[in-house]
Short mmCIF file of C-alpha atoms in Angstrom, two decimals:
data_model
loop_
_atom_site.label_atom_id
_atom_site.label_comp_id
_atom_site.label_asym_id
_atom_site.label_seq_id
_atom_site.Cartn_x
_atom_site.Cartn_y
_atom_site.Cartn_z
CA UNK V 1 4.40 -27.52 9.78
CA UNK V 2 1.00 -27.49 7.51
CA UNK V 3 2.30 -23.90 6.36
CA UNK V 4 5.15 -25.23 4.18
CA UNK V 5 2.83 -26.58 1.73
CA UNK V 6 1.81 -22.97 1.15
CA UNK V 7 5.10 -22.09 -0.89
CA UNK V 8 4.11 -23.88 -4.14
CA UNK V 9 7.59 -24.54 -5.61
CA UNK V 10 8.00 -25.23 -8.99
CA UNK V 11 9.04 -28.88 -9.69
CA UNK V 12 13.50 -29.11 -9.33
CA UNK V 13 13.27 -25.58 -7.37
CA UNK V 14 16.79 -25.18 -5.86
CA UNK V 15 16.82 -21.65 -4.35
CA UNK V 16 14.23 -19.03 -2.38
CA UNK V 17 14.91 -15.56 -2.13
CA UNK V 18 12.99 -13.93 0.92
CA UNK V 19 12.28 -9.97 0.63
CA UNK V 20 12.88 -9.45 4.91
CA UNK V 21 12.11 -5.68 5.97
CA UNK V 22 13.34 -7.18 9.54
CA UNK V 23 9.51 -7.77 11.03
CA UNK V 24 8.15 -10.81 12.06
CA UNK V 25 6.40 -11.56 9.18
CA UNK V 26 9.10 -11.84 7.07
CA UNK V 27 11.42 -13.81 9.32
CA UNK V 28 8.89 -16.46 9.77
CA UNK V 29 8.69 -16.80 6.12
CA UNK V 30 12.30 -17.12 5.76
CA UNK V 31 12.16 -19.44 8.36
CA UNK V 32 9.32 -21.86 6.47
CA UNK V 33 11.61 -21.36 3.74
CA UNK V 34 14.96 -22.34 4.84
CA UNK V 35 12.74 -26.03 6.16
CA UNK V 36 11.39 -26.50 2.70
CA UNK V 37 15.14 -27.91 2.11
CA UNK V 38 15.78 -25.61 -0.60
CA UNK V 39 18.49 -23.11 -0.45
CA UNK V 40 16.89 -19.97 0.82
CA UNK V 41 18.52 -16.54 0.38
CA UNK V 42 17.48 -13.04 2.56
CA UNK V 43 17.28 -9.85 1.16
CA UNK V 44 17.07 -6.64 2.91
CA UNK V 45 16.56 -3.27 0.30
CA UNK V 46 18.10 -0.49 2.29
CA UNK V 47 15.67 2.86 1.62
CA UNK V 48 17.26 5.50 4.47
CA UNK V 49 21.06 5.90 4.88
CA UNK V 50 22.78 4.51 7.58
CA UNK V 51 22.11 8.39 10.10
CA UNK V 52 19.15 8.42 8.73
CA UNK V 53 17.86 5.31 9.46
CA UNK V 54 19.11 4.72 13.19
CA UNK V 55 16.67 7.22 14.19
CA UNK V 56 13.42 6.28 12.55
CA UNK V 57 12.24 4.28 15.29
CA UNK V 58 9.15 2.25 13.73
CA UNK V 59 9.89 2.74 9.91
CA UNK V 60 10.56 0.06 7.89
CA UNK V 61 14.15 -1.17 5.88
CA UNK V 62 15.24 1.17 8.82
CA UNK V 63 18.49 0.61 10.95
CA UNK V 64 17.35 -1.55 13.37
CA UNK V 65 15.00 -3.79 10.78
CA UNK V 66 18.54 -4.37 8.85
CA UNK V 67 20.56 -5.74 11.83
CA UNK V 68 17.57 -7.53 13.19
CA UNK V 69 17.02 -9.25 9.34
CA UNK V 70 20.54 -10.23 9.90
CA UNK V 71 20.29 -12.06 13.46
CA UNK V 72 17.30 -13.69 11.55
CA UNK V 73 19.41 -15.31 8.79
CA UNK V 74 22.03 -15.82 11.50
CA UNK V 75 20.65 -17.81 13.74
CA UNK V 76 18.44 -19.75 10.13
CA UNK V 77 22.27 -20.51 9.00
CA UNK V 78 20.96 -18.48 5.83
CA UNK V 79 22.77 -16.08 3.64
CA UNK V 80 21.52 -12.20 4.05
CA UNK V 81 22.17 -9.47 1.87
CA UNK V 82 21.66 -5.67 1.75
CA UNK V 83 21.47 -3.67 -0.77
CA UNK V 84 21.27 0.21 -1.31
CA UNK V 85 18.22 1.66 -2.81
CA UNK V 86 17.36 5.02 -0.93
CA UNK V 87 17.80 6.33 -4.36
CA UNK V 88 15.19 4.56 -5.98
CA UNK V 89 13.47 4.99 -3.15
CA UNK V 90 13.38 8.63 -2.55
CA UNK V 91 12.56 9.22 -6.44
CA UNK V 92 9.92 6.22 -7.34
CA UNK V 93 8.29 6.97 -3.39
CA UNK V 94 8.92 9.96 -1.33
CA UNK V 95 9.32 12.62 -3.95
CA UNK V 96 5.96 11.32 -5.73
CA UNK V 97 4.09 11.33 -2.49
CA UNK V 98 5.07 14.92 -2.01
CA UNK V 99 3.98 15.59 -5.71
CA UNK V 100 0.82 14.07 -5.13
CA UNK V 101 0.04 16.45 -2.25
CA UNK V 102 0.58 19.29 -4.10
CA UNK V 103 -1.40 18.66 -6.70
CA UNK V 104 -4.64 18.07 -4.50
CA UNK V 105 -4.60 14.40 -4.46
CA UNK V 106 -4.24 11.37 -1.80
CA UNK V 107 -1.41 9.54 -2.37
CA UNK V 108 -1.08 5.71 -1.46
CA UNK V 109 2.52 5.62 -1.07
CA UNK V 110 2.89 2.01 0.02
CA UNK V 111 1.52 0.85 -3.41
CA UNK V 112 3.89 2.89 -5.32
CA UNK V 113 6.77 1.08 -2.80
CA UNK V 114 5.68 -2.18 -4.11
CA UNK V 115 4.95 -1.24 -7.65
CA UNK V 116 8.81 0.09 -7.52
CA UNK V 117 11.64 -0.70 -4.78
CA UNK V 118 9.58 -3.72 -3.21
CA UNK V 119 8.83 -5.45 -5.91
CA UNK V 120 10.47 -4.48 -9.42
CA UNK V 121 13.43 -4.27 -7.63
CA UNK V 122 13.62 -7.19 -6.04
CA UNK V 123 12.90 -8.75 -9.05
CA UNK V 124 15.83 -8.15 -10.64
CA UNK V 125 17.61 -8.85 -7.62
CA UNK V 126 16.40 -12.53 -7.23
CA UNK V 127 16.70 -13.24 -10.55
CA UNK V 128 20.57 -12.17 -10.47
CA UNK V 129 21.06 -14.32 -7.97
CA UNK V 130 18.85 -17.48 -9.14
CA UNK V 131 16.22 -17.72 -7.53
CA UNK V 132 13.35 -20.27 -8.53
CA UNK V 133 10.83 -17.59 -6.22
CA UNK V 134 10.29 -14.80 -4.62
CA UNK V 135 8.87 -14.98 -1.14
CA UNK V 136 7.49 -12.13 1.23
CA UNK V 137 5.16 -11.61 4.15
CA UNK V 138 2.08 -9.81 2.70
CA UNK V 139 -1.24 -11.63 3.91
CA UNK V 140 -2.56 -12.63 0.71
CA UNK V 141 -3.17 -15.39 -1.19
CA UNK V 142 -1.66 -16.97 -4.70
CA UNK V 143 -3.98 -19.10 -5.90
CA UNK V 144 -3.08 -21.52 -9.13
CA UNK V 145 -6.03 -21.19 -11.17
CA UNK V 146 -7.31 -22.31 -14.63
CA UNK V 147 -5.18 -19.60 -16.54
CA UNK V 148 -2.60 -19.29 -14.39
CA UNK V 149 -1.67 -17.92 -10.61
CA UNK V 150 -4.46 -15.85 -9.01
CA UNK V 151 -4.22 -12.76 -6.56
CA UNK V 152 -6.79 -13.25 -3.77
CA UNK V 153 -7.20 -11.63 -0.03
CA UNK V 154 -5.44 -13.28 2.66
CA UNK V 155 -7.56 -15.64 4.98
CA UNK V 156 -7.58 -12.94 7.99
CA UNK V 157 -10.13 -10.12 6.85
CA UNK V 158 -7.80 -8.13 9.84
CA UNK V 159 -5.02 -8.45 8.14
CA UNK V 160 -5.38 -8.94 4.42
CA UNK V 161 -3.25 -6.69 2.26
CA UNK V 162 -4.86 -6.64 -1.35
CA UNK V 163 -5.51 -3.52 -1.43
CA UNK V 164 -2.07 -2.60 -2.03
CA UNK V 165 -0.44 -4.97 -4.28
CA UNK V 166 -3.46 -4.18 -7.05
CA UNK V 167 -1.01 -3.56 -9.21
CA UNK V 168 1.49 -6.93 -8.94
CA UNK V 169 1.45 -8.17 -12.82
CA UNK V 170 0.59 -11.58 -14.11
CA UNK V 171 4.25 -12.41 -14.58
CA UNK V 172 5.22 -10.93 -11.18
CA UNK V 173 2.67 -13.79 -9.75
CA UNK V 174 4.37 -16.45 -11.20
CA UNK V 175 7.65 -15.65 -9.39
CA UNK V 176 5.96 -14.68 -6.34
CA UNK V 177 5.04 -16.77 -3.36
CA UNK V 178 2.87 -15.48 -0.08
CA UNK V 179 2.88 -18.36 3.10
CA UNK V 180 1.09 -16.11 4.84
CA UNK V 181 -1.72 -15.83 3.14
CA UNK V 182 -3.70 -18.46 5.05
CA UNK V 183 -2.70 -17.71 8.69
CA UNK V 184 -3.97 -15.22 11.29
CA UNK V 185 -1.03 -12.71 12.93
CA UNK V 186 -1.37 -14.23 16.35
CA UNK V 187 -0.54 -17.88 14.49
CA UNK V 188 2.68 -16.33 13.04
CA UNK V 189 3.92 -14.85 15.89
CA UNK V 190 3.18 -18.19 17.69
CA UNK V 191 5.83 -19.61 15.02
CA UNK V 192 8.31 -17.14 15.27
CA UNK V 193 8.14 -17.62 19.08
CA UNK V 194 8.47 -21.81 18.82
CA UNK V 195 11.69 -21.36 16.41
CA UNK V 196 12.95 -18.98 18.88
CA UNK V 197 13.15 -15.88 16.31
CA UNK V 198 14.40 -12.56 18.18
CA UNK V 199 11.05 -10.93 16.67
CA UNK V 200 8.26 -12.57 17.70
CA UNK V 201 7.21 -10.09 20.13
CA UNK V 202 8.59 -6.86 17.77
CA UNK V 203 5.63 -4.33 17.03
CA UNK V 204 4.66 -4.05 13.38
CA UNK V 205 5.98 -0.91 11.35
CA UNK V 206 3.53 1.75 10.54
CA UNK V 207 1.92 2.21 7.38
CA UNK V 208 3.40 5.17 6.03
CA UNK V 209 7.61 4.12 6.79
CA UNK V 210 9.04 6.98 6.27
CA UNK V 211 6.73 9.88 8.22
CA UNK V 212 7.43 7.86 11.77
CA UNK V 213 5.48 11.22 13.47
CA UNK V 214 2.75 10.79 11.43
CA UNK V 215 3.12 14.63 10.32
CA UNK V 216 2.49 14.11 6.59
CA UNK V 217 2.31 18.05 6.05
CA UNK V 218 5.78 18.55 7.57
CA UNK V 219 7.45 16.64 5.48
CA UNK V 220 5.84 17.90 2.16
CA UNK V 221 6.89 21.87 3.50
CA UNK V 222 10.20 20.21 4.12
CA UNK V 223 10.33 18.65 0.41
CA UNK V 224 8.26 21.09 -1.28
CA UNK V 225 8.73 24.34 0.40
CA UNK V 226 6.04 26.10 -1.91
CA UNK V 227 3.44 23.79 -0.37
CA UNK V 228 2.60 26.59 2.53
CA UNK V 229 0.83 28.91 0.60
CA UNK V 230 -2.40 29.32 1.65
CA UNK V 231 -5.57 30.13 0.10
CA UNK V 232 -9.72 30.00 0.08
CA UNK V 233 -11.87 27.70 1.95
CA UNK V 234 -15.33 28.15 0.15
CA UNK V 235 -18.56 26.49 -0.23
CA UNK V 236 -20.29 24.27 -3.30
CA UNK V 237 -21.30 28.38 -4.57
CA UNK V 238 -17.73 29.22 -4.53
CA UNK V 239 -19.12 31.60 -1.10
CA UNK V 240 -15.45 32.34 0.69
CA UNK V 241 -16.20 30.84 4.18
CA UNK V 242 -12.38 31.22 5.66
CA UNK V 243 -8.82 30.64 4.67
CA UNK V 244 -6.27 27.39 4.68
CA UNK V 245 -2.65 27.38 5.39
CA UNK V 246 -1.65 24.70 2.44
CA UNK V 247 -3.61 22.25 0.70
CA UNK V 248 -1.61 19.79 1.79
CA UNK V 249 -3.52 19.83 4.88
CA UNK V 250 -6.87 18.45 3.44
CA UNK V 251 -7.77 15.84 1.69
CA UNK V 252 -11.38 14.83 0.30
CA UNK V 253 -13.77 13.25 3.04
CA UNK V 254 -11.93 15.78 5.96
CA UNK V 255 -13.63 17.44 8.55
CA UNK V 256 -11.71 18.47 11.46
CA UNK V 257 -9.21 20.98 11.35
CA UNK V 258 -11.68 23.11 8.98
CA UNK V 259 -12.04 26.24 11.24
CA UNK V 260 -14.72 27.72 9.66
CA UNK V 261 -18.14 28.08 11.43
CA UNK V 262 -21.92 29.51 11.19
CA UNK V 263 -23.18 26.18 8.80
CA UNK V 264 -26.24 24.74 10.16
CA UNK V 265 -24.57 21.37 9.21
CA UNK V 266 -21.70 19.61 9.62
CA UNK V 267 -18.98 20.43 6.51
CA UNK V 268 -16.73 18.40 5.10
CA UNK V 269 -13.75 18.89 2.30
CA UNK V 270 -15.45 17.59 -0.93
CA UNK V 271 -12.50 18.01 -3.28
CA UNK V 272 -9.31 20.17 -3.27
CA UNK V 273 -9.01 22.47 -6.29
CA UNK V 274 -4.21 22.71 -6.76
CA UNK V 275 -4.17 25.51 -9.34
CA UNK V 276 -6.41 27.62 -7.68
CA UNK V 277 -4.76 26.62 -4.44
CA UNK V 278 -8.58 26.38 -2.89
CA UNK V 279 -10.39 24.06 -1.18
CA UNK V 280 -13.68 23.29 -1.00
CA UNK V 281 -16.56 22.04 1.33
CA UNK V 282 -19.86 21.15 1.95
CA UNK V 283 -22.47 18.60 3.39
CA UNK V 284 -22.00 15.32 3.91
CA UNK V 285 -24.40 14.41 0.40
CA UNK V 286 -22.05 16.29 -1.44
CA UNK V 287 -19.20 13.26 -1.15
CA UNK V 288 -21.48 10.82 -2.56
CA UNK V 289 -20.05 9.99 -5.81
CA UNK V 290 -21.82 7.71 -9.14
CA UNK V 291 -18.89 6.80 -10.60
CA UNK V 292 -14.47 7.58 -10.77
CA UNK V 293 -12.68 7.30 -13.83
CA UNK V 294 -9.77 4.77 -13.66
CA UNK V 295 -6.01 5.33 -15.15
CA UNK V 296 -3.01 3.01 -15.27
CA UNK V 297 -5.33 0.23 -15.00
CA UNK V 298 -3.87 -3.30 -13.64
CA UNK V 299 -6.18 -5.98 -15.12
CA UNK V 300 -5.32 -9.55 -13.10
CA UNK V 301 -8.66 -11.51 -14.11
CA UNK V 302 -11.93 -10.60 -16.70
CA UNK V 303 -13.74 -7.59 -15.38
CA UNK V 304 -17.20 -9.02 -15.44
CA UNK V 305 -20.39 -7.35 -14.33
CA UNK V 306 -20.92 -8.41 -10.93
CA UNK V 307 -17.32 -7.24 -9.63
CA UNK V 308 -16.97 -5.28 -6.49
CA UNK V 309 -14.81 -2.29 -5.92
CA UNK V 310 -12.65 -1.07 -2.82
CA UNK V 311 -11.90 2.60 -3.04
CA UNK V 312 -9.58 3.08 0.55
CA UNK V 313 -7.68 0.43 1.66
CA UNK V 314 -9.66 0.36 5.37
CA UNK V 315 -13.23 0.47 3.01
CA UNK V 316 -15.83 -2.38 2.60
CA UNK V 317 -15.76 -3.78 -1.21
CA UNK V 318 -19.10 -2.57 -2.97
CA UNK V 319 -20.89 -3.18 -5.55
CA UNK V 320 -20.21 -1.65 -8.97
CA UNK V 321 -19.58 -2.57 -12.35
CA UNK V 322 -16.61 -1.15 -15.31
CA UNK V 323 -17.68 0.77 -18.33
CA UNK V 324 -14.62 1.30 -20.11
CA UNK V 325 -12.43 3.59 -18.17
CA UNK V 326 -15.56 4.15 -15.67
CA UNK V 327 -16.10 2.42 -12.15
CA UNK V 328 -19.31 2.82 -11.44
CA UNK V 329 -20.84 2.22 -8.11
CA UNK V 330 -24.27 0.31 -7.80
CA UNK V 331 -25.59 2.86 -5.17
CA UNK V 332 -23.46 5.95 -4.37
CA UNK V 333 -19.99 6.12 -2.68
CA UNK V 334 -18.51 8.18 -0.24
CA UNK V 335 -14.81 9.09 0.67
CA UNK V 336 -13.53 8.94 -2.82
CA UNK V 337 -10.86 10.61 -3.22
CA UNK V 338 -8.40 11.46 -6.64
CA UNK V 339 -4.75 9.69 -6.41
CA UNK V 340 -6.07 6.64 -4.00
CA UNK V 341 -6.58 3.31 -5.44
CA UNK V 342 -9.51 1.51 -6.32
CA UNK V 343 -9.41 -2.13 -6.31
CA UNK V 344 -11.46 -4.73 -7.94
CA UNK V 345 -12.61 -7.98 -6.80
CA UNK V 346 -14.94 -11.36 -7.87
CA UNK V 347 -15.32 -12.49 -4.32
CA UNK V 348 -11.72 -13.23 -3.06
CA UNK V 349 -10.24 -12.56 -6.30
CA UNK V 350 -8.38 -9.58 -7.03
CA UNK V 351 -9.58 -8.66 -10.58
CA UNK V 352 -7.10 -5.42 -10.49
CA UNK V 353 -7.84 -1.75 -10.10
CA UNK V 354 -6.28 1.65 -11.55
CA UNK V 355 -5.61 5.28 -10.13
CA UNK V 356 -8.96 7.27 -9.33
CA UNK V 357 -7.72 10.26 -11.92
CA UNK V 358 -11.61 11.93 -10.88
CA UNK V 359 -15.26 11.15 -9.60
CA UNK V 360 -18.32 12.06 -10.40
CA UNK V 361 -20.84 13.21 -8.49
CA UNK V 362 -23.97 11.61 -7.43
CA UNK V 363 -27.22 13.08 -7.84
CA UNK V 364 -27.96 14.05 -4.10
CA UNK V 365 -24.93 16.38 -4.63
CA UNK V 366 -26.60 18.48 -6.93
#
């Protein structure tokens, strides 16, 4: 198969440890792996105990992703291992994403997974067991450049997955390896289907792993019970227009589920105020933002002028340009929002990105 060559082992490489969450993506890469010849390794992080996880139907590291990571390597003749990090997990993930909601901002949860348990972790893992590599199945792309490995987006605009691993380090690239990267979904469930794999017709996990009901509120009341108080809804005048039942219920760019009525226009949230436990709207020219100031910044690749910048991961790359801590936009932005990501890229390149700490408005705010 062409898609071996996409591993890029280092000369006298003698073992491959595969991250496997139990999907199909993962098992096919274990599967490329274990035909490279080399001695290939699967490793499952556990993030839900064993009650727990049996009834998260969807999630991912769940019960059902564990045992079916283990037919995988079963049926490969590969050695699988599991290992216990619902700790690490809860603290670096869950209890951050609640924390994030509470303070008014939009938390991107499956970055901080991979900035912590997904990555870091396994880190140390495959090094403690000698690995030459660490393999997974994001759809992107490590391309060996002048300086060293380069981050870029995976070959399927539909599925690439840049967005969120931003923040992977230089030295993390080095050990990492991505066979996906060039290959459409359809192609790699062709693969798992030809080598048989028990997956190849599984559904994909959802996004956010660990609210399977989608009810992101509910489980910040059920972590953070102090996250029901309610509050103001007012306008860009600070004008009371109604009341909220949490802030955790809105986040910048929102307009259903207001409730309030008698604007001539259309009102959206424009930004959600924690201390004073308010939240505030208006028209759709007050989201456009000039510029966001960036902290925690990941820098992959020189942050020239003619950069573009993602701010959500389902958001077209624009054009903008870095001023010190600034990102600012070429023409103004909408939907950006404090605590998401905002990612940086020279064409396929991932350049890096930081943590939108705030924006600034545009001028047809005013």
């Amino acid at each position: 198969m062409q898609e071996l060559a996409d591993f890029q082992l280092p000369p006298g490489a003698r073992r491959i440890v595969v991250a496997m969450s139990g999907g199909v993506d993962s098992s096919v890469v274990a599967a490329l792996a274990a035909r490279t010849g080399v001695e290939t390794i699967g490793v499952t992080l556990q993030l839900y105990d064993h009650g727990e996880a049996t009834k998260r139907a969807g999630a991912c590291c769940a019960g059902r992703d564990i045992r079916d990571a283990r037919a995988v390597c079963d049926r490969l003749g590969i050695a699988h291992y599991v290992f216990d990090h619902e700790t690490s997990f809860r603290e670096q993930v869950v209890d951050r994403f609640a924390d994030e909601y509470l303070a008014g901002r939009t938390p991107i949860p499956c970055v901080q997974c991979n900035m912590g348990p997904k990555f870091t972790d396994l880190f140390a893992l495959a090094r403690d067991l000698g690995a030459d590599a660490l393999a997974t199945g994001h759809y992107v792309r490590r391309v060996e450049g002048e300086h060293g490995a380069e981050l870029h987006r995976g070959a399927d605009p539909a599925r690439d997955q840049s967005y969120f691993l931003f923040a992977t380090t230089a030295a993390q690239l080095d050990f990492l390896r991505f066979p996906l990267g060039n290959l459409p979904k359809p192609r790699v469930r062709e693969i798992a289907a030809e080598l048989e794999l028990l997956v190849a017709a599984k559904p994909d996990s959802q996004d956010i792993c660990f609210v399977p009901d989608g009810d992101y509120a509910g489980l910040v009341k059920k972590l953070r019970p102090q996250a029901a108080q309610g509050g103001e809804i007012v306008d860009l005048s600070g004008r009371k227009l109604g009341e909220h039942r949490g802030i955790i219920h809105y986040t910048v760019g929102q307009r259903r589920g207001l409730e309030i009525g008698g604007s001539p226009e259309p009102l959206y949230v424009v930004r959600v105020e924690a201390e004073a436990q308010r939240v505030v709207v208006g028209p759709r020219r007050a989201l456009a933002v000039a510029a966001a100031r960036l902290e925690d910044m990941n820098v992959l690749g020189p942050l020239s002028s003619a950069l573009t910048a993602k701010v959500r991961s389902m958001a077209k790359p624009v054009p903008a340009r870095m001023l010190g801590d600034r990102l600012v936009f070429d023409a103004p932005e909408y939907g950006v929002a404090p605590g998401q990501a905002a990612v940086l890229y020279d064409g396929d390149r991932v350049l890096g990105g930081g943590w939108i700490a705030e924006t600034e408005a545009a001028m047809a705010a005013a």
